[in-house]
XYZ file of N, CA and C in Angstrom:
183
model
N 57.050 149.444 -9.723
C 57.247 150.274 -8.566
C 57.869 149.416 -7.457
N 59.021 149.772 -6.974
C 59.675 148.959 -5.945
C 59.059 149.176 -4.564
N 59.242 148.180 -3.705
C 58.771 148.291 -2.321
C 59.568 149.370 -1.600
N 58.922 150.073 -0.676
C 59.585 151.147 0.052
C 60.131 150.675 1.392
N 59.716 149.492 1.857
C 60.203 148.967 3.125
C 60.226 147.440 3.080
N 60.922 146.861 4.042
C 60.974 145.404 4.126
C 59.594 144.834 4.450
N 58.833 145.533 5.271
C 57.497 145.075 5.632
C 56.590 145.018 4.402
N 56.680 146.029 3.549
C 55.874 146.051 2.329
C 56.294 144.906 1.409
N 57.578 144.632 1.347
C 58.085 143.553 0.515
C 57.583 142.195 1.013
N 57.584 141.991 2.325
C 57.100 140.738 2.902
C 55.603 140.565 2.653
N 54.840 141.624 2.806
C 53.398 141.567 2.573
C 53.112 141.234 1.111
N 53.872 141.810 0.214
C 53.683 141.531 -1.210
C 54.018 140.077 -1.523
N 55.052 139.548 -0.901
C 55.417 138.145 -1.110
C 54.321 137.204 -0.632
N 53.738 137.496 0.518
C 52.652 136.672 1.046
C 51.422 136.759 0.141
N 51.097 137.961 -0.309
C 49.944 138.146 -1.192
C 50.155 137.441 -2.526
N 51.361 137.505 -3.055
C 51.670 136.839 -4.320
C 51.526 135.325 -4.172
N 52.000 134.785 -3.066
C 51.885 133.356 -2.815
C 50.422 132.921 -2.761
N 49.581 133.710 -2.124
C 48.148 133.391 -2.049
C 47.483 133.535 -3.409
N 47.864 134.560 -4.153
C 47.260 134.779 -5.473
C 47.591 133.617 -6.409
N 48.760 133.032 -6.252
C 49.170 131.898 -7.091
C 48.613 130.573 -6.582
N 47.992 130.582 -5.398
C 47.414 129.362 -4.849
C 48.396 128.528 -4.055
N 49.566 129.061 -3.761
C 50.580 128.323 -3.011
C 50.313 128.369 -1.511
N 49.603 129.386 -1.059
C 49.268 129.586 0.346
C 47.771 129.850 0.432
N 47.093 129.276 1.439
C 45.654 129.560 1.587
C 45.403 131.039 1.885
N 44.391 131.603 1.252
C 44.068 133.020 1.443
C 43.666 133.320 2.877
N 43.153 132.327 3.596
C 42.728 132.559 4.976
C 43.913 132.810 5.907
N 45.127 132.505 5.476
C 46.319 132.752 6.285
C 46.849 134.183 6.144
N 46.313 134.947 5.201
C 46.763 136.325 5.003
C 46.243 137.232 6.107
N 47.016 138.282 6.380
C 46.628 139.262 7.384
C 46.724 140.662 6.807
N 45.943 141.545 7.360
C 45.971 142.984 7.113
C 46.426 143.411 5.720
N 47.651 143.944 5.627
C 48.135 144.532 4.381
C 48.228 143.507 3.259
N 48.696 142.311 3.571
C 48.832 141.306 2.517
C 47.456 140.878 1.993
N 46.442 140.877 2.853
C 45.082 140.529 2.424
C 44.552 141.588 1.462
N 44.783 142.860 1.784
C 44.341 143.945 0.902
C 45.116 143.920 -0.414
N 46.420 143.675 -0.333
C 47.238 143.652 -1.550
C 46.806 142.519 -2.473
N 46.467 141.370 -1.915
C 46.056 140.228 -2.728
C 44.792 140.554 -3.517
N 43.878 141.288 -2.894
C 42.608 141.623 -3.546
C 42.756 142.733 -4.593
N 43.598 143.720 -4.307
C 43.598 144.935 -5.123
C 44.788 145.094 -6.062
N 45.765 144.189 -6.017
C 46.980 144.362 -6.802
C 47.147 143.203 -7.777
N 47.621 143.506 -8.966
C 47.820 142.465 -9.971
C 49.035 141.600 -9.618
N 49.075 140.425 -10.196
C 50.189 139.515 -9.935
C 51.519 140.128 -10.383
N 51.502 140.824 -11.499
C 52.723 141.448 -12.010
C 53.243 142.512 -11.032
N 52.336 143.335 -10.503
C 52.746 144.363 -9.548
C 53.272 143.731 -8.264
N 52.632 142.667 -7.810
C 53.105 141.976 -6.608
C 54.504 141.403 -6.820
N 54.756 140.880 -8.014
C 56.097 140.365 -8.326
C 57.133 141.480 -8.231
N 56.789 142.659 -8.725
C 57.721 143.793 -8.670
C 58.015 144.201 -7.230
N 56.976 144.267 -6.402
C 57.166 144.616 -4.995
C 58.017 143.567 -4.282
N 57.685 142.307 -4.484
C 58.358 141.226 -3.762
C 59.805 141.036 -4.203
N 60.120 141.371 -5.440
C 61.476 141.143 -5.945
C 62.424 142.310 -5.705
N 61.964 143.354 -5.053
C 62.797 144.515 -4.745
C 63.951 144.114 -3.837
N 65.120 144.651 -4.068
C 66.267 144.391 -3.196
C 65.978 144.980 -1.824
N 66.247 144.227 -0.768
C 65.929 144.696 0.581
C 67.104 145.402 1.268
N 68.260 145.329 0.679
C 69.426 145.972 1.285
C 69.215 147.486 1.340
N 69.402 148.046 2.544
C 69.255 149.480 2.722
C 67.837 149.957 2.941
N 66.863 149.059 2.898
C 65.458 149.435 3.107
C 65.158 149.434 4.610
N 64.368 150.399 5.077
C 63.957 150.381 6.479
C 62.947 149.262 6.713
N 62.816 148.821 7.963
C 61.839 147.772 8.288
C 60.417 148.281 8.027
N 60.130 149.501 8.439
C 58.823 150.123 8.224
C 59.005 151.563 7.764
N 58.029 152.085 7.048
C 58.043 153.472 6.607
C 56.861 154.166 7.270
N 57.124 155.301 7.897
C 56.016 156.036 8.515
C 55.224 156.769 7.441
N 53.953 156.934 7.698
C 53.068 157.571 6.714
C 53.159 159.032 6.767
């Protein structure tokens, strides 16, 4: 499932980095903290690797 916004893509990248141990988990915030806990590494890779061209910065709910 691809990321729907640039913000979601950035959060997934931060969560993936923490899940792999490259970044301390205490540095995560809000969405990336939740994503790290509840999303698999494979799903995070899919979100983070989405092309950002044409994506909005944020998506309203």
